PDB file of C-alpha atoms and ligand atoms in Angstrom:
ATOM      1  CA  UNK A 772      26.504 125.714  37.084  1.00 71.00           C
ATOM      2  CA  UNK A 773      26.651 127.836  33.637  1.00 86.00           C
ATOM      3  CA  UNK A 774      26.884 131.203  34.195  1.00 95.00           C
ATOM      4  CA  UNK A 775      24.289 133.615  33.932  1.00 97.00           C
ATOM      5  CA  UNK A 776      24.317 135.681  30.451  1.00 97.00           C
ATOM      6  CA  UNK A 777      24.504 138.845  32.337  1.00 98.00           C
ATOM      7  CA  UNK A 778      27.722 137.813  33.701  1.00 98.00           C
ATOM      8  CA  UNK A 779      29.650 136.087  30.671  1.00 97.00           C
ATOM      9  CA  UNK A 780      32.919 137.613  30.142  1.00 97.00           C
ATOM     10  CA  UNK A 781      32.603 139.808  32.930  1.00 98.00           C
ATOM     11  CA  UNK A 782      35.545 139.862  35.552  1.00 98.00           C
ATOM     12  CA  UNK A 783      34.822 140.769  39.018  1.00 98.00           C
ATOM     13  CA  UNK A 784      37.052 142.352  41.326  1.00 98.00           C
ATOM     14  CA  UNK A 785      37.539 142.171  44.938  1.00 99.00           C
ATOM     15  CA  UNK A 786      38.629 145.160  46.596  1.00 98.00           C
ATOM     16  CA  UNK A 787      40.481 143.744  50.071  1.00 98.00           C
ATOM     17  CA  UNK A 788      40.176 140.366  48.609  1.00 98.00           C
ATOM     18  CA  UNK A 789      43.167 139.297  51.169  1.00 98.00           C
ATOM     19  CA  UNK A 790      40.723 139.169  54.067  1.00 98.00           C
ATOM     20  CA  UNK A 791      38.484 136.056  55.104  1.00 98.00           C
ATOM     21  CA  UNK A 792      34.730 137.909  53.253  1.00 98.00           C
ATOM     22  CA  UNK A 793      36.806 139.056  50.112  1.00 98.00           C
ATOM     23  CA  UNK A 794      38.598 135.558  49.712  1.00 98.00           C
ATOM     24  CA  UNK A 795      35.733 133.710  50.484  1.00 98.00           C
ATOM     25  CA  UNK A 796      33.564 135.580  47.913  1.00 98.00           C
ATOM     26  CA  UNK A 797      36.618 135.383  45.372  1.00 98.00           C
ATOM     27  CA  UNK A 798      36.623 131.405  45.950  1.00 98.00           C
ATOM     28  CA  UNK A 799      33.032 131.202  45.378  1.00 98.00           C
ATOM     29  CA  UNK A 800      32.744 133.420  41.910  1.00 98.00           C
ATOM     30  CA  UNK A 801      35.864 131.686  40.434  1.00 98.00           C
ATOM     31  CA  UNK A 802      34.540 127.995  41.726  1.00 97.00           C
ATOM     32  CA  UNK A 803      31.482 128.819  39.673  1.00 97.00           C
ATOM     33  CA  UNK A 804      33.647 130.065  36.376  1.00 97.00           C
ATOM     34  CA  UNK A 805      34.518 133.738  36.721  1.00 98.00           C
ATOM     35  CA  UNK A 806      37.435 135.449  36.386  1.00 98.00           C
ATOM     36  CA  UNK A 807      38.105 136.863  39.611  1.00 98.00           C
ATOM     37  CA  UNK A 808      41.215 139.724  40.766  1.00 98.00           C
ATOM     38  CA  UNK A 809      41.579 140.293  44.319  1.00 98.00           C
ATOM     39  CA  UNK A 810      42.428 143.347  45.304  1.00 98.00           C
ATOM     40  CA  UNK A 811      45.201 144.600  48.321  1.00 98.00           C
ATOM     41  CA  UNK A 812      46.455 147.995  49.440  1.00 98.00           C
ATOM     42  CA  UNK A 813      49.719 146.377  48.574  1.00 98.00           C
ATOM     43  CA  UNK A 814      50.424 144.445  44.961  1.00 98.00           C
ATOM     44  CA  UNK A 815      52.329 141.772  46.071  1.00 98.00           C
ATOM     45  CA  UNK A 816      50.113 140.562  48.965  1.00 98.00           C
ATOM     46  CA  UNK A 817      47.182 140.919  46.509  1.00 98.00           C
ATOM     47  CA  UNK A 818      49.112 138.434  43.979  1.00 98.00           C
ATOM     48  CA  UNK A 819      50.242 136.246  47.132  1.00 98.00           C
ATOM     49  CA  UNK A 820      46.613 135.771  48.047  1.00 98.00           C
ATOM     50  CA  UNK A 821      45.780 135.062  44.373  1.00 98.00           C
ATOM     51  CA  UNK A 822      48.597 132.586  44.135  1.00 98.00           C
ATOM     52  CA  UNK A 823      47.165 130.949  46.921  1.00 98.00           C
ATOM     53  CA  UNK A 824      43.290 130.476  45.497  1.00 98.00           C
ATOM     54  CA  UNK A 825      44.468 129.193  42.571  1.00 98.00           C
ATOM     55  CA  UNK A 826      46.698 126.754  44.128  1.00 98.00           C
ATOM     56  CA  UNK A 827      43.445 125.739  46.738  1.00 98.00           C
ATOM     57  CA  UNK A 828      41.139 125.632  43.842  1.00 97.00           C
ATOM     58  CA  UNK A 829      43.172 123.431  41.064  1.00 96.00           C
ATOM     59  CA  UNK A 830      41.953 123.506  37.582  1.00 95.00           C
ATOM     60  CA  UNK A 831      38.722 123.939  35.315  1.00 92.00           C
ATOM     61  CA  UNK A 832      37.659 127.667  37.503  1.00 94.00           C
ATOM     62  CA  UNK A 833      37.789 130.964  36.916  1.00 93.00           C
ATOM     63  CA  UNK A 834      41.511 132.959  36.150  1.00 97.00           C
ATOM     64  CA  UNK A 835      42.203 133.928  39.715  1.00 98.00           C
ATOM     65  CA  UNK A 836      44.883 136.589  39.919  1.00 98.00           C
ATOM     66  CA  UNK A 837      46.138 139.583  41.970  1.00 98.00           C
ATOM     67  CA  UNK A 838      46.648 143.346  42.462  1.00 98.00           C
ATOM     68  CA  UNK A 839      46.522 146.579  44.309  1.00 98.00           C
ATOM     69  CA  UNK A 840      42.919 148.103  44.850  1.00 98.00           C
ATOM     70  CA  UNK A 841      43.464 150.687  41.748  1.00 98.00           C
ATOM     71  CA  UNK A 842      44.630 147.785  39.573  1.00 98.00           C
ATOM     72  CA  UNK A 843      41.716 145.116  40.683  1.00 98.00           C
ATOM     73  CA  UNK A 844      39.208 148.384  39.862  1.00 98.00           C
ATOM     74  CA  UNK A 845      40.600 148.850  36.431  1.00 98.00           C
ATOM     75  CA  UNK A 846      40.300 145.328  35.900  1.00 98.00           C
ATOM     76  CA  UNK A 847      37.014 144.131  37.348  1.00 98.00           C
ATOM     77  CA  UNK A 848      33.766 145.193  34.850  1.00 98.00           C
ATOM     78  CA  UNK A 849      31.840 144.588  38.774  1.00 98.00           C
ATOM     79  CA  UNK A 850      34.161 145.554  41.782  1.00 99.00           C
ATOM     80  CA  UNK A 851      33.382 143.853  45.192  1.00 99.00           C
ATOM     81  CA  UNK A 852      34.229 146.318  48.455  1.00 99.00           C
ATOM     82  CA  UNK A 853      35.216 144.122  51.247  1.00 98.00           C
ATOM     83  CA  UNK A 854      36.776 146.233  53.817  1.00 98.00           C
ATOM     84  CA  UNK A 855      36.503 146.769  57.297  1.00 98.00           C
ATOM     85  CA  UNK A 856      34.461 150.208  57.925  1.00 98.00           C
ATOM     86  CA  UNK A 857      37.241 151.788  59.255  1.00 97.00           C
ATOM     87  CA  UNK A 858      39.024 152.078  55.578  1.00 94.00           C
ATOM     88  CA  UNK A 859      36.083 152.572  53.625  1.00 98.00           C
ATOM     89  CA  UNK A 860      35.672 155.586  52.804  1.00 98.00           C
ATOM     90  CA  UNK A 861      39.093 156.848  52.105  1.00 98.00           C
ATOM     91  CA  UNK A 862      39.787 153.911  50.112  1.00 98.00           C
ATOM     92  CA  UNK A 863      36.455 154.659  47.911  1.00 98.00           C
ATOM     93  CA  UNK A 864      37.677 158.157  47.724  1.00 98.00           C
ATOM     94  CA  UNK A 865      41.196 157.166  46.060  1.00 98.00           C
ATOM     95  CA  UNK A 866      39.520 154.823  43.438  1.00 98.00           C
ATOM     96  CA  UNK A 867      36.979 157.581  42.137  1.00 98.00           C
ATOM     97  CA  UNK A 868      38.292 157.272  38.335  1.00 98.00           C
ATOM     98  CA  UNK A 869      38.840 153.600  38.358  1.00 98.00           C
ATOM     99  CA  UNK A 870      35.326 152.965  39.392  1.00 98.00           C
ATOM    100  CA  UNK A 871      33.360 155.275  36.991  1.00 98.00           C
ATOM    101  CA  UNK A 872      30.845 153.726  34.978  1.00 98.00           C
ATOM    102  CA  UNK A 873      31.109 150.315  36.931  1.00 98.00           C
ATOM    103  CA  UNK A 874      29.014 148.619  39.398  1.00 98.00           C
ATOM    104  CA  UNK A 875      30.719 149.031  42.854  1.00 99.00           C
ATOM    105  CA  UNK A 876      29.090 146.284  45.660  1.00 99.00           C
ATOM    106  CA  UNK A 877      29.200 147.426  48.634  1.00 99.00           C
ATOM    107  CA  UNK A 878      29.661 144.672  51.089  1.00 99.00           C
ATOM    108  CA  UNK A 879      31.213 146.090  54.415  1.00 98.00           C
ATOM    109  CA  UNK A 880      28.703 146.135  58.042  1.00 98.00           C
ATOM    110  CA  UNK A 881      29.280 149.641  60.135  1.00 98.00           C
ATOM    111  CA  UNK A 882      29.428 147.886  63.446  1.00 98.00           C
ATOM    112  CA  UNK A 883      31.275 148.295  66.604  1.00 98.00           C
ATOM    113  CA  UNK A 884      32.165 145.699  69.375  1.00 98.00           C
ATOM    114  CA  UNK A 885      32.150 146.127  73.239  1.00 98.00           C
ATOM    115  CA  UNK A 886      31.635 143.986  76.296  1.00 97.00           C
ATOM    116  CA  UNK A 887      28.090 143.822  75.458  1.00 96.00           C
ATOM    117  CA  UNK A 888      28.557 142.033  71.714  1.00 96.00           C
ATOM    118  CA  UNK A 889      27.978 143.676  68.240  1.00 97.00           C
ATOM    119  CA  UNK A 890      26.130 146.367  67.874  1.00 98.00           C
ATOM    120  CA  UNK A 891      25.638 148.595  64.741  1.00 98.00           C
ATOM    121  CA  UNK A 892      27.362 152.151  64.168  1.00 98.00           C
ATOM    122  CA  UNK A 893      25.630 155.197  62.716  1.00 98.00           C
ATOM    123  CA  UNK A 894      26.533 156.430  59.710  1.00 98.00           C
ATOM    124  CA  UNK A 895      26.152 160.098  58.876  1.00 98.00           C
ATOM    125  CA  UNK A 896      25.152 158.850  55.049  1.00 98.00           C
ATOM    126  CA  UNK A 897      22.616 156.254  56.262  1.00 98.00           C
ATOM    127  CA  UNK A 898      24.258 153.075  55.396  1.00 99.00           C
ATOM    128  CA  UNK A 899      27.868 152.186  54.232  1.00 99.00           C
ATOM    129  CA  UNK A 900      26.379 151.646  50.787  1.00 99.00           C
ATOM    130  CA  UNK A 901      24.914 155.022  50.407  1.00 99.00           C
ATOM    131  CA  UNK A 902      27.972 156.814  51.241  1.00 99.00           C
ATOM    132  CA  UNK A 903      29.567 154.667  48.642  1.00 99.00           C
ATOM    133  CA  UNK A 904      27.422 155.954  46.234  1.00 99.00           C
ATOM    134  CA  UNK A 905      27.966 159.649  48.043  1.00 98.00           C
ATOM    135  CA  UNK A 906      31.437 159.353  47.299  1.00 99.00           C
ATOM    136  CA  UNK A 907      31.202 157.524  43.769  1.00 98.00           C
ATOM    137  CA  UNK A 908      29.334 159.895  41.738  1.00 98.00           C
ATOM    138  CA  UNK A 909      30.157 158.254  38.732  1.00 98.00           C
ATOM    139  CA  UNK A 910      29.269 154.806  39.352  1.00 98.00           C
ATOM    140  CA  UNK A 911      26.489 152.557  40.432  1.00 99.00           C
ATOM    141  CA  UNK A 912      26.284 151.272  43.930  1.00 99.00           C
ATOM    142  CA  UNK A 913      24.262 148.099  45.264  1.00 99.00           C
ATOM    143  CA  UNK A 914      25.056 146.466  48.366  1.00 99.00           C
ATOM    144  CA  UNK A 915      24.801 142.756  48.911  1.00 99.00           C
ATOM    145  CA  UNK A 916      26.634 140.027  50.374  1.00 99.00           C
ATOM    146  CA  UNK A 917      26.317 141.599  54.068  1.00 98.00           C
ATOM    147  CA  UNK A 918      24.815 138.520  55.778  1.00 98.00           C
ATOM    148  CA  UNK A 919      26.951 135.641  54.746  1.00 98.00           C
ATOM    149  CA  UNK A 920      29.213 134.259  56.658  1.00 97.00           C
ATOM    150  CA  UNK A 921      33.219 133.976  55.699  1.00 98.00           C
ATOM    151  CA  UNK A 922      33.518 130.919  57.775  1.00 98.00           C
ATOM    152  CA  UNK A 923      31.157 129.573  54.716  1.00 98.00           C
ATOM    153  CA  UNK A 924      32.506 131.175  52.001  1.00 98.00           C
ATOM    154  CA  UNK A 925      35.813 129.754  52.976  1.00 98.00           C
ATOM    155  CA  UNK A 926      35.091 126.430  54.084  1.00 98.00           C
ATOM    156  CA  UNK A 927      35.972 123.707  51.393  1.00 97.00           C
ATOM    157  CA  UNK A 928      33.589 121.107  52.064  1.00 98.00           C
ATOM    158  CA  UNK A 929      30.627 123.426  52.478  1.00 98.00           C
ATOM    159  CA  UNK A 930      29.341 122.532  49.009  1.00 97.00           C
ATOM    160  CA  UNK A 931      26.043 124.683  49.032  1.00 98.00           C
ATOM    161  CA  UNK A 932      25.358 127.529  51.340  1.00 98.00           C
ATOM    162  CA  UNK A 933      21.899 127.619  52.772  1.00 97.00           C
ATOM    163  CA  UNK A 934      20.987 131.517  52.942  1.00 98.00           C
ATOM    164  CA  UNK A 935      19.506 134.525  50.835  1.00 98.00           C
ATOM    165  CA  UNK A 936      21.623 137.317  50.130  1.00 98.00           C
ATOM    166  CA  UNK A 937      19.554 140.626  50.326  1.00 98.00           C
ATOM    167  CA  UNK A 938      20.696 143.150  47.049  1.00 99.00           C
ATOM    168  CA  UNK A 939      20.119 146.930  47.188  1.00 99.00           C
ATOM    169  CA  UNK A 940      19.825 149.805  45.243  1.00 99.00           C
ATOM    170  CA  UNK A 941      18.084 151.803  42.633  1.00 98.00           C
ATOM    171  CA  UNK A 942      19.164 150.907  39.563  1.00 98.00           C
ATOM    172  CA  UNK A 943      17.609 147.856  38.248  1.00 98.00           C
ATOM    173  CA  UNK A 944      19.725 146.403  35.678  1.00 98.00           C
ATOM    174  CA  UNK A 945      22.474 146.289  38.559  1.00 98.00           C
ATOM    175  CA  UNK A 946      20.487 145.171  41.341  1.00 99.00           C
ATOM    176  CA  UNK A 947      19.573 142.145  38.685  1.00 98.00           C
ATOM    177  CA  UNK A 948      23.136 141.775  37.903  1.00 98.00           C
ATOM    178  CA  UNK A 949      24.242 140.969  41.832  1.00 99.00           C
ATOM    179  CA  UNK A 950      21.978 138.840  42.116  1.00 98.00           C
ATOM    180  CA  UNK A 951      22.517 136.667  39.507  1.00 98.00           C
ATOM    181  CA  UNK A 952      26.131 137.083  40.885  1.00 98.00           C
ATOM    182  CA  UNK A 953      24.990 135.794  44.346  1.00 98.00           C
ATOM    183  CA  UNK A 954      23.136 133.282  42.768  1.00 98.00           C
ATOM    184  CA  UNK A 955      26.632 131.413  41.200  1.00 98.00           C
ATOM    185  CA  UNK A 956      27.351 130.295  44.872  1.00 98.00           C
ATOM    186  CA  UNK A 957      25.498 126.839  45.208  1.00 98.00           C
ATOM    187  CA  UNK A 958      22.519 127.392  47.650  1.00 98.00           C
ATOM    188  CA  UNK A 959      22.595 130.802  47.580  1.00 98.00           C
ATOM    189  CA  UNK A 960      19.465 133.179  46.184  1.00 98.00           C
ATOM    190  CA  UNK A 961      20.185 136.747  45.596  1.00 98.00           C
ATOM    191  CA  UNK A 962      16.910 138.446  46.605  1.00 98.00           C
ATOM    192  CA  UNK A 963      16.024 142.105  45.921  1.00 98.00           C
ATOM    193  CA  UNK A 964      15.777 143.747  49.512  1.00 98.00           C
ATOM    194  CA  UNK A 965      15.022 147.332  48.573  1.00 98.00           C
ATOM    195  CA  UNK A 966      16.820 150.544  47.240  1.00 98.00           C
ATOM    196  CA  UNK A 967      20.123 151.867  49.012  1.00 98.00           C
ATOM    197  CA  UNK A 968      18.400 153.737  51.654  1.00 98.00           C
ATOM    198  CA  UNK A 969      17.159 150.604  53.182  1.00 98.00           C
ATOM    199  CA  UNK A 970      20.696 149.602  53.196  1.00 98.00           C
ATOM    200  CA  UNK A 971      21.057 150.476  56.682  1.00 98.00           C
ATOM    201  CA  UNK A 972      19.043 147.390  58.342  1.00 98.00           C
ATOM    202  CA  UNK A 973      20.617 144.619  56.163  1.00 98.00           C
ATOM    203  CA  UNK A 974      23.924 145.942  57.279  1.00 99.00           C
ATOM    204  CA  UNK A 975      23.069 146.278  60.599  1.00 98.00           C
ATOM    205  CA  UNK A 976      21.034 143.141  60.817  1.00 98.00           C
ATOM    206  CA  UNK A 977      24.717 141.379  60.676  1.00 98.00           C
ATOM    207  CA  UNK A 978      25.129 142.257  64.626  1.00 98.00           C
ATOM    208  CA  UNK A 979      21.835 140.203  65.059  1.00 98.00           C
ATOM    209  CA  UNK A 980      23.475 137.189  63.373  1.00 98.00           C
ATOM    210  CA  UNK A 981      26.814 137.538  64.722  1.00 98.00           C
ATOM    211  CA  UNK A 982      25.344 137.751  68.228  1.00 98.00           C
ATOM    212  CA  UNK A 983      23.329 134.678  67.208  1.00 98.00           C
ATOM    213  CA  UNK A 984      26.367 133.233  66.196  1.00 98.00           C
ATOM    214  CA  UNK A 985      28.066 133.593  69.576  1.00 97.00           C
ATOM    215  CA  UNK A 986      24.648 131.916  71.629  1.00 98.00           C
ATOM    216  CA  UNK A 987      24.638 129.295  69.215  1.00 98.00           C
ATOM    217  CA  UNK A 988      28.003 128.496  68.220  1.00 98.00           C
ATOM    218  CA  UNK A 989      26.469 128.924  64.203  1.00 98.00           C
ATOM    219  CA  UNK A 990      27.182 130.844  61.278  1.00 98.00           C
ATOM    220  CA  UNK A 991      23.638 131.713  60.314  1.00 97.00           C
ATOM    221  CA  UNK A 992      22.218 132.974  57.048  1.00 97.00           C
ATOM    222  CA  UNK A 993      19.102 134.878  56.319  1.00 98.00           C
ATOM    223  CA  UNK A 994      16.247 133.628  53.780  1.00 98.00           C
ATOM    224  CA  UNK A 995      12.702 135.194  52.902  1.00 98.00           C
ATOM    225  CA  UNK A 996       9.961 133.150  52.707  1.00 98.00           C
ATOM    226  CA  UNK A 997       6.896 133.027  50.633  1.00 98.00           C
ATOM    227  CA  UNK A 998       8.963 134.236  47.152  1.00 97.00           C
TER     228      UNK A 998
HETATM  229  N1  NAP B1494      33.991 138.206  57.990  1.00 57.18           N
HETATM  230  C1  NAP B1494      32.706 137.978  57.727  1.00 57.18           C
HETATM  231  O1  NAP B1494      32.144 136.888  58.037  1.00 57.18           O
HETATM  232  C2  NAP B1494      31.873 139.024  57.029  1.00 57.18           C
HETATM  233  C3  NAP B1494      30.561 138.720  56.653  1.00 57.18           C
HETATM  234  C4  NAP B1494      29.807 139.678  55.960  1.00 57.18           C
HETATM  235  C5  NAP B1494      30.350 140.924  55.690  1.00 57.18           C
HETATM  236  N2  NAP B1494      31.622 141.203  56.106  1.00 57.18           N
HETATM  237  C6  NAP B1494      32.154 142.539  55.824  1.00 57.18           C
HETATM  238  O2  NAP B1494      33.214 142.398  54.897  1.00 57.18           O
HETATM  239  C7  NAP B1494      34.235 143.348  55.184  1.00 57.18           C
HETATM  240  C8  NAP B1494      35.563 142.618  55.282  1.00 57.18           C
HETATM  241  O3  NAP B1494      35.509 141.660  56.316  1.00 57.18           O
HETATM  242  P1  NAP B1494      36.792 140.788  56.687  1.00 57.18           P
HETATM  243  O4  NAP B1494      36.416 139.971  57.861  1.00 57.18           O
HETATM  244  O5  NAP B1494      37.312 140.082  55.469  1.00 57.18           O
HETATM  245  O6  NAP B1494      37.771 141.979  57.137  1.00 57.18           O
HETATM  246  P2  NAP B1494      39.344 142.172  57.300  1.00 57.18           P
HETATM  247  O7  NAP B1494      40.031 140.857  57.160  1.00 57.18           O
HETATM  248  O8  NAP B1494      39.553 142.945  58.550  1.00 57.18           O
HETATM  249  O9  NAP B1494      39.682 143.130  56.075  1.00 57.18           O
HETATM  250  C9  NAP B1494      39.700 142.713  54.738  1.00 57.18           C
HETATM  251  C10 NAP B1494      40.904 143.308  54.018  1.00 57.18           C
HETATM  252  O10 NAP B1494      40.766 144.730  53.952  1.00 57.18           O
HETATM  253  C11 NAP B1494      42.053 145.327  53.881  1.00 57.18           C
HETATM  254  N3  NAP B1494      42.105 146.460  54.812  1.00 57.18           N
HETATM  255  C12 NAP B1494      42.268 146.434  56.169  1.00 57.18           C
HETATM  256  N4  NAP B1494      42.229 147.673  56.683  1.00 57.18           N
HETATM  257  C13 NAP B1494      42.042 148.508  55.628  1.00 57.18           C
HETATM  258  C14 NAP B1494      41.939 149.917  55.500  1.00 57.18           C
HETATM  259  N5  NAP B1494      42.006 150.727  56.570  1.00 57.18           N
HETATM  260  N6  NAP B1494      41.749 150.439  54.253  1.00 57.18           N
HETATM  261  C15 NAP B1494      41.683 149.632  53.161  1.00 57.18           C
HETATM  262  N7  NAP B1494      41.799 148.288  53.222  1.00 57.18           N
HETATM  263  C16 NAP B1494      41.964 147.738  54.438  1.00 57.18           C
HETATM  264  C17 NAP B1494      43.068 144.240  54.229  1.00 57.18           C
HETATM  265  O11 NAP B1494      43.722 143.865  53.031  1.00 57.18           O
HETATM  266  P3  NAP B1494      45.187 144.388  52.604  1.00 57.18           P
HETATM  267  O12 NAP B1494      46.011 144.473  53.863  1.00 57.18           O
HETATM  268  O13 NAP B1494      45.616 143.311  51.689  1.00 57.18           O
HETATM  269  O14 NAP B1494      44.953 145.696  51.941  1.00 57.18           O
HETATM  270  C18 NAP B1494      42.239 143.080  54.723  1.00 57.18           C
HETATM  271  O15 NAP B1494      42.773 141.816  54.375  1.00 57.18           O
HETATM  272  C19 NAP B1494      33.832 144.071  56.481  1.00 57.18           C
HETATM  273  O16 NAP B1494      33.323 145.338  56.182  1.00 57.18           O
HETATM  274  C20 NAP B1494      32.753 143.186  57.069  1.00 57.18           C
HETATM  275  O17 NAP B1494      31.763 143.943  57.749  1.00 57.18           O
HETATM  276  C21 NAP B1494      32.398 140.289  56.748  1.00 57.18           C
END
């Protein structure tokens, strides 16, 4: 697939691209071309991880290479997050210069387990992706890429991905942008799904699927129907 205008010579960062969503989504955007740097709280497990795409996805993709968080921020012109809830916000909080001026997508789910399955958290900002955009003053927050499943992402001989990836936020140009970026991942349609205080239920609506998931023994998708 050529990629989109809005994304030509753009490089797009992963921020905890060591973990199964990050690497998956990192495998995906180089597969389709981009340069991709995934991101670590430690520079050498960030550059192990990169080693290691590269190696899985051979030749004639996207520069895949590695870093710590600050360094993949500096680098990427859009910067994935892709860490568990738990580290978000402190992690946000450190990178506050790196991430000026750039669109920040906000990928993480708030949710908790217990006996009874998922369920989602509350969040004193509304959603994960508003309290990125609390915390990062200076930069442009959409959230996307909530609802697809790693297991996917990852998977080698899953050639095209059969789901809709809601994008969220209020600026325009950058809620355009992600979803041409979902859109490099064969089968995939980024979708607008609202501005960042409807963040909460696309977030959330990832207990629903991973509860699914468990009945079923699936990794299910979302899509919207009738656009
Ligand atoms: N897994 C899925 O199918 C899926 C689907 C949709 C959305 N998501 C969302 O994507 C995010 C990542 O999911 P995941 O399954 O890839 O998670 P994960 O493996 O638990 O975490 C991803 C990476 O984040 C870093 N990390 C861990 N704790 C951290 C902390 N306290 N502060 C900063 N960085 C930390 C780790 O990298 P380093 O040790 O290298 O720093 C880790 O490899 C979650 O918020 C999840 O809700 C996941």
């Amino acid at each position: 697939m050529t990629i989109p205008e809005s994304l030509q010579g753009k490089t797009i960062a992963v921020l905890g691209g060591t973990g199964p969503q990050g690497r998956g989504l990192a495998r995906r955007f180089a597969a389709a071309g981009l340069p991709v740097v995934l991101g670590s709280r430690t520079e050498e497990k960030g550059a192990a991880a990169a080693a290691e795409l590269a190696a899985a996805l051979g030749d004639g993709v996207g520069a895949v290479t590695g870093s710590d968080n600050a360094g993949a921020s500096t680098a990427g012109d859009v910067v994935l997050v892709v860490v568990p809830w738990d580290g978000h916000k402190e992690l946000l909080e450190s990178l506050r210069t790196e991430l000026a001026g750039k669109v920040v997508v906000d990928c993480v789910n708030p949710l908790g387990f217990d006996k009874q399955g998922p369920f989602a958290l509350k969040v004193e900002e509304g959603s994960a992706t508003e309290q990125a955009q609390a915390v990062l003053t200076e930069s442009t927050v959409v959230g996307a890429f909530h609802n697809v499943s790693a297991v996917k992402l990852e998977d080698p001989e899953v050639t095209s991905i059969d789901t809709d990836v809601l994008v969220l936020g209020d600026e325009r140009e950058a809620t355009d942008l992600v979803q041409d970026l979902a859109s490099v991942i064969p089968g995939v349609r980024g979708v607008y799904g609202g501005r960042r205080r409807n963040a909460h239920q696309v977030e959330a609506l990832t207990a629903n699927l991973i509860a699914a998931n468990r009945r079923y023994k699936a990794h299910a998708g979302v899509r919207i129907t009738d656009i």
